[in-house]
Coordinates of C-alpha atoms and ligand atoms in Angstrom, one line a residue:
M1 CA 26.0 5.7 -2.8
H2 CA 27.1 3.0 -0.5
I3 CA 24.4 1.6 1.8
S4 CA 25.8 0.5 5.1
E5 CA 25.8 -3.3 5.8
R6 CA 23.6 -2.7 8.9
I7 CA 20.8 -1.1 6.8
A8 CA 21.2 -3.3 3.8
Q9 CA 20.3 -6.3 5.8
I10 CA 17.0 -4.8 7.1
S11 CA 13.9 -5.7 5.1
A12 CA 11.1 -3.3 4.3
S13 CA 8.0 -3.6 6.5
P14 CA 5.7 -6.1 4.7
T15 CA 2.6 -4.6 6.3
L16 CA 3.4 -1.1 5.0
A17 CA 4.6 -2.6 1.7
M18 CA 1.3 -4.4 1.2
S19 CA -0.7 -1.4 2.1
A20 CA 1.3 0.8 -0.3
K21 CA 0.7 -1.8 -3.0
A22 CA -3.1 -1.8 -2.4
R23 CA -3.1 2.0 -2.5
E24 CA -1.1 2.0 -5.8
L25 CA -3.6 -0.4 -7.4
K26 CA -6.5 1.6 -6.2
Q27 CA -5.0 4.8 -7.7
A28 CA -4.6 2.8 -10.9
G29 CA -8.3 2.4 -10.9
L30 CA -8.6 -1.2 -9.5
D31 CA -11.3 -1.8 -6.9
V32 CA -9.0 -3.3 -4.3
I33 CA -10.2 -3.9 -0.7
S34 CA -7.3 -3.5 1.7
M35 CA -7.3 -5.8 4.7
S36 CA -3.5 -5.4 4.9
V37 CA -2.5 -2.7 7.3
G38 CA -3.6 -2.6 11.0
E39 CA -5.2 0.8 11.2
P40 CA -8.6 1.7 12.6
D41 CA -10.8 3.3 9.9
F42 CA -12.8 5.4 12.4
P43 CA -12.3 9.2 12.4
T44 CA -10.3 10.5 15.4
P45 CA -12.9 11.4 18.1
A46 CA -14.1 15.1 17.9
Y47 CA -12.7 16.2 21.2
I48 CA -9.2 15.2 20.2
K49 CA -9.5 16.9 16.8
Q50 CA -10.5 20.1 18.7
A51 CA -7.5 19.7 21.0
V52 CA -5.0 19.7 18.1
K53 CA -6.7 22.8 16.7
D54 CA -6.4 24.5 20.1
A55 CA -2.7 23.5 20.2
V56 CA -2.0 25.0 16.8
D57 CA -3.8 28.2 17.8
A58 CA -1.9 28.4 21.1
D59 CA 1.4 28.3 19.1
M60 CA 2.6 25.0 20.4
S61 CA 5.1 25.1 17.6
H62 CA 8.4 25.0 19.4
Y63 CA 10.7 22.3 20.6
G64 CA 9.7 20.6 23.9
P65 CA 11.4 18.4 26.4
V66 CA 13.1 15.3 25.0
P67 CA 11.0 12.7 26.9
G68 CA 7.7 14.4 26.2
T69 CA 5.6 17.2 27.6
P70 CA 5.0 17.1 31.4
G71 CA 1.2 17.0 30.7
L72 CA 1.3 14.0 28.4
R73 CA 3.8 12.1 30.6
A74 CA 1.6 12.6 33.6
A75 CA -1.5 11.5 31.6
A76 CA 0.3 8.5 30.2
A77 CA 1.5 7.5 33.6
K78 CA -2.0 7.5 34.9
Y79 CA -3.3 5.6 31.9
M80 CA -0.6 3.0 32.2
S81 CA -1.1 2.6 35.9
S82 CA -4.8 1.9 35.4
F83 CA -4.0 -1.4 33.6
A84 CA -2.3 -3.0 36.6
L85 CA -4.2 -5.0 39.1
Q86 CA -3.0 -3.1 42.2
G87 CA -6.2 -1.2 42.3
G88 CA -6.0 2.6 42.5
E89 CA -2.3 2.7 43.2
D90 CA -0.4 4.7 40.6
I91 CA 2.5 2.4 39.8
F92 CA 4.0 4.7 37.2
S93 CA 4.8 8.4 37.6
A94 CA 5.4 11.0 34.8
D95 CA 9.2 10.5 35.2
D96 CA 8.8 6.8 34.2
I97 CA 7.4 7.8 30.7
I98 CA 9.2 8.6 27.5
V99 CA 7.0 9.8 24.7
S100 CA 8.1 8.9 21.2
V101 CA 7.1 9.0 17.5
G102 CA 4.6 6.1 17.8
A103 CA 5.0 2.9 19.8
K104 CA 7.2 1.8 17.0
Q105 CA 9.9 4.3 17.8
A106 CA 9.5 3.6 21.6
I107 CA 10.1 -0.1 21.0
C108 CA 13.0 0.6 18.6
N109 CA 14.6 2.9 21.1
A110 CA 14.2 0.5 24.0
I111 CA 15.8 -2.3 21.9
E112 CA 18.7 0.0 20.9
T113 CA 19.2 0.9 24.5
L114 CA 19.2 -2.6 25.8
V115 CA 20.6 -4.8 23.1
G116 CA 24.2 -5.0 21.9
K117 CA 26.1 -7.1 19.3
G118 CA 25.3 -10.8 19.7
D119 CA 22.7 -10.4 22.4
E120 CA 19.8 -12.7 22.1
V121 CA 16.2 -11.4 22.0
I122 CA 13.4 -13.9 22.4
L123 CA 10.5 -13.3 20.1
P124 CA 7.5 -15.6 20.5
T125 CA 6.2 -16.1 16.9
P126 CA 4.0 -15.2 15.1
C127 CA 5.1 -11.7 16.0
W128 CA 4.8 -8.2 14.6
V129 CA 7.0 -7.7 11.6
S130 CA 9.2 -4.9 13.0
Y131 CA 10.6 -6.6 16.1
T132 CA 13.0 -8.8 14.2
E133 CA 14.4 -6.0 12.0
M134 CA 14.7 -3.7 15.1
V135 CA 16.7 -6.4 16.9
K136 CA 18.9 -6.9 13.8
L137 CA 19.4 -3.1 13.6
A138 CA 20.8 -3.2 17.1
E139 CA 23.1 -6.1 16.0
G140 CA 21.2 -8.5 18.3
V141 CA 20.1 -12.0 17.4
P142 CA 16.4 -12.7 17.2
V143 CA 15.5 -16.0 18.8
M144 CA 12.2 -17.1 17.4
V145 CA 10.1 -19.4 19.7
R146 CA 7.1 -20.8 17.8
T147 CA 3.6 -20.7 19.3
T148 CA 0.9 -22.7 17.6
M149 CA -2.7 -22.4 16.8
D150 CA -3.5 -25.5 18.8
N151 CA -2.3 -23.7 21.9
D152 CA -4.2 -20.5 20.9
F153 CA -0.8 -19.0 20.0
I154 CA 0.1 -18.6 23.7
L155 CA 3.8 -19.0 24.7
T156 CA 4.2 -21.8 27.3
P157 CA 6.6 -21.5 30.3
E158 CA 8.4 -24.6 29.1
A159 CA 9.1 -23.1 25.7
L160 CA 10.2 -19.9 27.2
E161 CA 12.6 -21.5 29.6
A162 CA 14.1 -23.7 26.9
A163 CA 14.9 -20.6 24.8
I164 CA 16.8 -18.7 27.5
T165 CA 20.6 -18.9 27.3
P166 CA 23.3 -16.9 29.1
R167 CA 23.2 -14.5 26.1
T168 CA 19.5 -13.7 26.4
R169 CA 19.1 -10.0 27.1
L170 CA 15.4 -9.4 26.3
I171 CA 12.1 -10.9 25.5
I172 CA 9.3 -9.1 23.7
L173 CA 5.8 -10.1 24.5
C174 CA 2.7 -8.7 22.8
T175 CA -0.8 -8.9 24.2
P176 CA -3.3 -8.6 22.6
N177 CA -1.2 -10.0 19.9
N178 CA -0.5 -8.8 16.4
P179 CA -1.0 -10.9 14.2
T180 CA -2.9 -13.7 16.0
G181 CA -5.3 -11.8 18.2
A182 CA -4.3 -13.9 21.2
V183 CA -4.8 -12.4 24.6
Y184 CA -2.8 -13.7 27.6
S185 CA -4.8 -14.3 30.7
T186 CA -3.5 -13.3 34.1
E187 CA -2.7 -16.9 34.8
E188 CA -0.7 -17.2 31.6
I189 CA 1.2 -14.0 32.3
N190 CA 1.9 -15.3 35.8
A191 CA 3.2 -18.6 34.6
L192 CA 5.7 -16.9 32.3
A193 CA 6.6 -14.4 35.0
E194 CA 7.6 -17.3 37.3
V195 CA 10.2 -18.4 34.7
L196 CA 11.4 -14.9 34.2
L197 CA 11.9 -14.3 37.9
R198 CA 14.6 -17.0 37.7
Y199 CA 16.6 -15.1 35.1
P200 CA 17.2 -11.6 36.4
N201 CA 19.4 -10.6 33.4
V202 CA 16.5 -10.9 31.0
A203 CA 14.6 -7.6 30.4
I204 CA 11.0 -7.6 29.2
I205 CA 9.2 -5.4 26.7
A206 CA 5.5 -5.8 27.0
D207 CA 3.9 -4.4 23.9
E208 CA 0.3 -3.7 25.0
I209 CA -0.6 -1.2 22.2
Y210 CA -3.9 -3.1 21.6
N211 CA -4.9 -3.6 25.2
K212 CA -8.0 -1.4 24.9
I213 CA -9.2 -3.5 22.0
C214 CA -9.9 -6.7 23.9
Y215 CA -13.1 -8.8 23.8
T216 CA -12.7 -10.7 27.0
G217 CA -13.2 -7.8 29.4
K218 CA -10.2 -6.0 31.0
C219 CA -7.0 -7.1 29.3
A220 CA -4.4 -8.5 31.8
S221 CA -1.3 -6.4 31.8
W222 CA 2.4 -7.2 32.5
A223 CA 2.4 -4.0 34.6
S224 CA 0.6 -6.1 37.3
R225 CA 3.8 -8.0 38.0
K226 CA 5.3 -5.7 40.5
D227 CA 8.2 -8.1 41.1
L228 CA 9.4 -7.7 37.5
L229 CA 8.8 -3.9 37.1
D230 CA 12.4 -3.0 37.7
R231 CA 13.3 -4.7 34.3
M232 CA 10.2 -4.2 32.4
I233 CA 9.2 -1.7 29.7
V234 CA 5.5 -1.4 29.0
V235 CA 4.6 0.1 25.6
N236 CA 1.4 1.8 24.6
G237 CA 0.2 4.7 22.5
V238 CA -2.8 6.4 21.0
S239 CA -2.6 4.9 17.5
K240 CA -5.0 2.0 17.8
A241 CA -7.3 2.7 20.7
F242 CA -8.0 6.4 19.8
A243 CA -7.8 6.0 16.0
M244 CA -4.8 8.3 15.9
T245 CA -2.3 6.4 13.8
G246 CA -1.2 9.4 11.8
Y247 CA -0.5 11.5 14.9
R248 CA 2.5 9.3 15.6
I249 CA 2.4 9.4 19.4
G250 CA 3.4 6.3 21.5
W251 CA 5.4 5.9 24.7
M252 CA 7.1 3.5 27.0
A253 CA 6.8 3.2 30.8
C254 CA 9.7 1.9 32.9
K255 CA 10.7 2.1 36.5
D256 CA 14.5 1.8 35.9
K257 CA 15.8 5.4 36.1
A258 CA 19.2 4.5 34.4
F259 CA 17.3 3.0 31.5
I260 CA 15.1 6.1 31.2
K261 CA 18.1 8.3 31.3
A262 CA 20.0 6.4 28.6
C263 CA 16.9 6.1 26.4
T264 CA 16.3 9.9 26.7
R265 CA 19.9 10.5 25.7
L266 CA 19.4 8.4 22.5
Q267 CA 16.1 10.1 21.7
G268 CA 17.6 13.6 22.2
Q269 CA 20.2 12.8 19.5
Q270 CA 17.6 11.3 17.2
I271 CA 14.4 13.3 17.2
T272 CA 14.6 16.0 19.9
C273 CA 11.0 15.4 20.8
A274 CA 7.8 14.1 19.3
T275 CA 5.6 16.7 17.5
M276 CA 4.3 19.1 20.1
V277 CA 0.7 19.6 18.8
A278 CA 0.3 15.8 18.5
Q279 CA 1.5 15.4 22.1
Y280 CA -1.1 17.9 23.2
A281 CA -3.8 16.0 21.3
A282 CA -2.7 12.7 22.8
Q283 CA -2.8 14.2 26.3
K284 CA -6.3 15.5 25.8
A285 CA -7.2 12.0 24.4
L286 CA -6.1 10.3 27.6
E287 CA -7.7 12.9 29.8
G288 CA -11.0 12.7 28.0
D289 CA -14.0 10.5 28.7
L290 CA -12.7 7.1 27.7
S291 CA -16.1 5.7 27.3
C292 CA -16.0 7.0 23.7
L293 CA -13.6 4.2 23.0
D294 CA -16.3 1.6 23.9
E295 CA -18.2 2.3 20.7
M296 CA -15.2 1.6 18.6
V297 CA -14.3 -1.6 20.5
H298 CA -17.9 -2.8 20.1
A299 CA -17.7 -2.2 16.4
F300 CA -14.5 -4.1 16.2
E301 CA -16.1 -7.0 18.2
H302 CA -19.0 -7.1 15.8
R303 CA -16.6 -7.1 12.9
R304 CA -14.6 -9.9 14.5
D305 CA -17.7 -12.0 14.8
L306 CA -18.6 -11.2 11.2
V307 CA -15.2 -12.0 9.7
L308 CA -14.9 -15.2 11.8
N309 CA -18.3 -16.4 10.6
L310 CA -17.5 -15.8 7.0
A311 CA -14.1 -17.4 7.3
K312 CA -15.6 -20.6 8.4
D313 CA -17.1 -20.9 4.9
I314 CA -13.8 -20.5 3.1
P315 CA -12.4 -23.8 1.9
G316 CA -9.0 -24.7 3.2
W317 CA -8.9 -22.2 6.0
K318 CA -8.5 -23.1 9.7
V319 CA -9.3 -20.4 12.1
R320 CA -9.2 -19.6 15.8
C321 CA -11.3 -16.9 17.5
P322 CA -9.2 -13.8 18.1
K323 CA -9.8 -12.4 21.5
G324 CA -8.3 -8.9 20.9
A325 CA -6.7 -6.5 18.4
F326 CA -8.3 -6.5 14.9
Y327 CA -6.7 -9.4 13.0
L328 CA -7.7 -12.8 11.8
F329 CA -4.9 -15.2 11.3
P330 CA -6.1 -18.3 9.4
D331 CA -4.0 -21.4 8.7
V332 CA -4.0 -21.8 4.9
T333 CA -1.6 -24.8 4.5
A334 CA -4.5 -26.9 3.0
L335 CA -4.3 -24.7 -0.1
F336 CA -0.6 -25.1 -0.8
G337 CA 0.1 -27.0 -4.0
K338 CA -3.2 -26.0 -5.6
H339 CA -3.2 -24.3 -9.0
A340 CA -4.7 -20.9 -10.0
P341 CA -7.1 -21.1 -13.0
A342 CA -5.5 -20.7 -16.4
D343 CA -7.4 -17.4 -17.1
S344 CA -6.3 -15.8 -13.9
E345 CA -3.8 -12.9 -13.7
Y346 CA -1.7 -15.0 -11.3
A347 CA -1.4 -17.9 -13.9
K348 CA -0.4 -15.4 -16.6
A349 CA 2.4 -14.1 -14.4
H350 CA 3.5 -17.5 -13.0
P351 CA 4.0 -20.3 -15.4
G352 CA 2.7 -23.5 -13.8
A353 CA 0.3 -21.4 -11.8
V354 CA 1.0 -23.3 -8.6
I355 CA 0.4 -21.7 -5.2
S356 CA 3.0 -23.1 -3.0
N357 CA 3.1 -20.8 0.1
A358 CA 1.3 -18.0 1.9
D359 CA 3.2 -15.3 0.0
E360 CA 1.9 -16.7 -3.3
L361 CA -1.6 -17.1 -2.0
C362 CA -1.6 -13.4 -1.0
E363 CA -0.4 -12.5 -4.4
Y364 CA -3.2 -14.5 -6.0
L365 CA -5.8 -13.0 -3.7
L366 CA -4.6 -9.6 -4.6
M367 CA -4.3 -10.1 -8.3
D368 CA -7.5 -12.1 -8.8
G369 CA -9.6 -11.5 -5.8
L370 CA -8.6 -7.8 -5.5
V371 CA -8.2 -8.2 -1.7
A372 CA -5.0 -7.2 0.0
C373 CA -3.9 -9.3 3.1
V374 CA -0.4 -10.0 4.5
S375 CA 1.4 -13.3 4.3
G376 CA 2.0 -15.0 7.7
A377 CA 5.7 -15.4 6.6
A378 CA 6.1 -11.7 7.4
F379 CA 5.3 -12.6 11.0
G380 CA 7.4 -15.7 11.2
E381 CA 4.5 -18.1 10.5
P382 CA 4.5 -19.2 6.9
T383 CA 1.4 -21.5 7.3
C384 CA -0.9 -18.5 7.8
L385 CA -2.0 -15.2 6.4
R386 CA -3.3 -12.1 8.2
I387 CA -6.5 -10.3 7.5
S388 CA -7.0 -6.9 9.2
Y389 CA -10.7 -6.4 9.9
A390 CA -10.3 -2.7 10.9
C391 CA -12.6 -1.8 7.9
S392 CA -16.3 -1.4 7.4
E393 CA -18.7 -4.4 7.6
Q394 CA -19.6 -3.9 4.0
Q395 CA -15.9 -4.1 3.0
I396 CA -15.5 -7.2 5.2
T397 CA -18.5 -8.9 3.6
A398 CA -17.4 -8.1 0.1
A399 CA -13.8 -9.0 0.7
M400 CA -14.6 -12.4 2.3
Q401 CA -16.9 -13.1 -0.7
R402 CA -14.1 -12.3 -3.1
I403 CA -11.7 -14.4 -1.2
R404 CA -14.1 -17.4 -1.2
T405 CA -14.8 -17.1 -4.9
A406 CA -11.0 -16.9 -5.7
I407 CA -10.2 -19.9 -3.5
Q408 CA -13.1 -21.9 -4.9
R409 CA -11.4 -21.4 -8.3
L410 CA -8.2 -23.1 -7.2
A411 CA -7.8 -26.7 -8.4
Ligands
PMP501 N1 3.3 -2.7 18.2 C1 2.4 -3.5 17.5 C2 2.2 -4.9 17.9 C3 1.8 -3.0 16.4 O1 1.0 -3.7 15.7 C4 2.1 -1.6 16.0 C5 1.4 -1.2 14.7 N2 1.4 0.0 14.4 C6 3.0 -0.9 16.8 C7 3.5 -1.5 17.9 C8 3.3 0.5 16.5 O2 2.3 1.4 16.6 P1 2.5 3.0 16.4 O3 3.9 3.2 16.0 O4 1.5 3.4 15.4 O5 2.2 3.6 17.7
LIG502 N1 1.1 -2.3 13.2 C1 0.3 -2.2 12.0 C2 0.3 -3.5 11.2 O1 0.8 -4.5 11.7 C3 0.7 -1.0 11.2 C4 1.8 -1.1 10.2 C5 3.1 -1.3 10.8 O2 3.5 -0.4 11.5 O3 3.6 -2.4 10.7 O4 -0.3 -3.5 10.2

């Protein structure tokens, strides 16, 4: 069959591809440690599991309202309002929320609704793999603006302003960041906001899906910028904070009624509504005692310290301390040009055995170190690679030991 040009140009998600590859190798009997996909390894908290059982028993098995159930929309509005600085004031109401099949679909729908052919979308890189493809799907033009490790991967106001043109329709900002772990401070958000105030035609998607997983105290939120709320979409969900990736519930919050209406129209033609039992579980998750999340965040912080410590002993890696999310993003350029040992699987598959970029280093680490990570190229930063440390401390220790041994064998 003919594949449309629009879909033919979209690449597969490299994070999902790597995690599928790791799964395949494991099923084939290889002892692979996967540090590829960004997914908490904790079980979903018991009270949420109970909620989904209750929902099944209560026959929540019919279609629901397109933008989400009233209960989840109200709970999400409260949750999203709690991130702003206003203090007690509920800046979002249930009407401002659209619940989708994961934050991924929320972002995709927002982009579809805002971006048309030739519209430019500013993406500070490194950025999550799916933004670029979603923009292309909407026939928009991704405009990559590079941030650097020397500046802790924070976008500067100067770089932002230099990237804005009359065709700029949208900017997507992610804090805490996937893949760098960078967290924008209130001052850094304010500095960018001052630039954006001068360009009223530029909308903002603030992807804050990792904001509960922050090691610097309360994570600053774009929702605090009241003066930009009329053109801002704040995205969140239960996947990361509540260890509910497979439930597939995420949402966006936006004060622009016309946008919410348009986006709801799109969603009604696409999915009708997100899964009803999963919405009920997500509602109960948000209404529960959120202190149960602290335990997971502490565990992530502990793992962050562990992985960072072990990374310092790996030859050729340059690292910065991630302040949020659960990724380490080392610069590995010092290893480019090195050769894999002649007896390695990599050398057997690649005559010359040279490792010239992060894609090839990942392949070597998978084939010979049996550790799956993701090349930084997937995130628009080919000098780095991404390690997800959302796995057990034993796995982290073993994986980092394997990586060290494999890299020590390079010549
Ligand atoms: N945004 C970012 C930055 C992510 O890393 C992810 C990863 N899943 C998502 C959005 C989407 O999350 P989900 O669809 O699982 O809610
Ligand atoms: N967001 C996670 C990651 O970056 C999950 C996979 C995906 O949706 O890309 O690994």
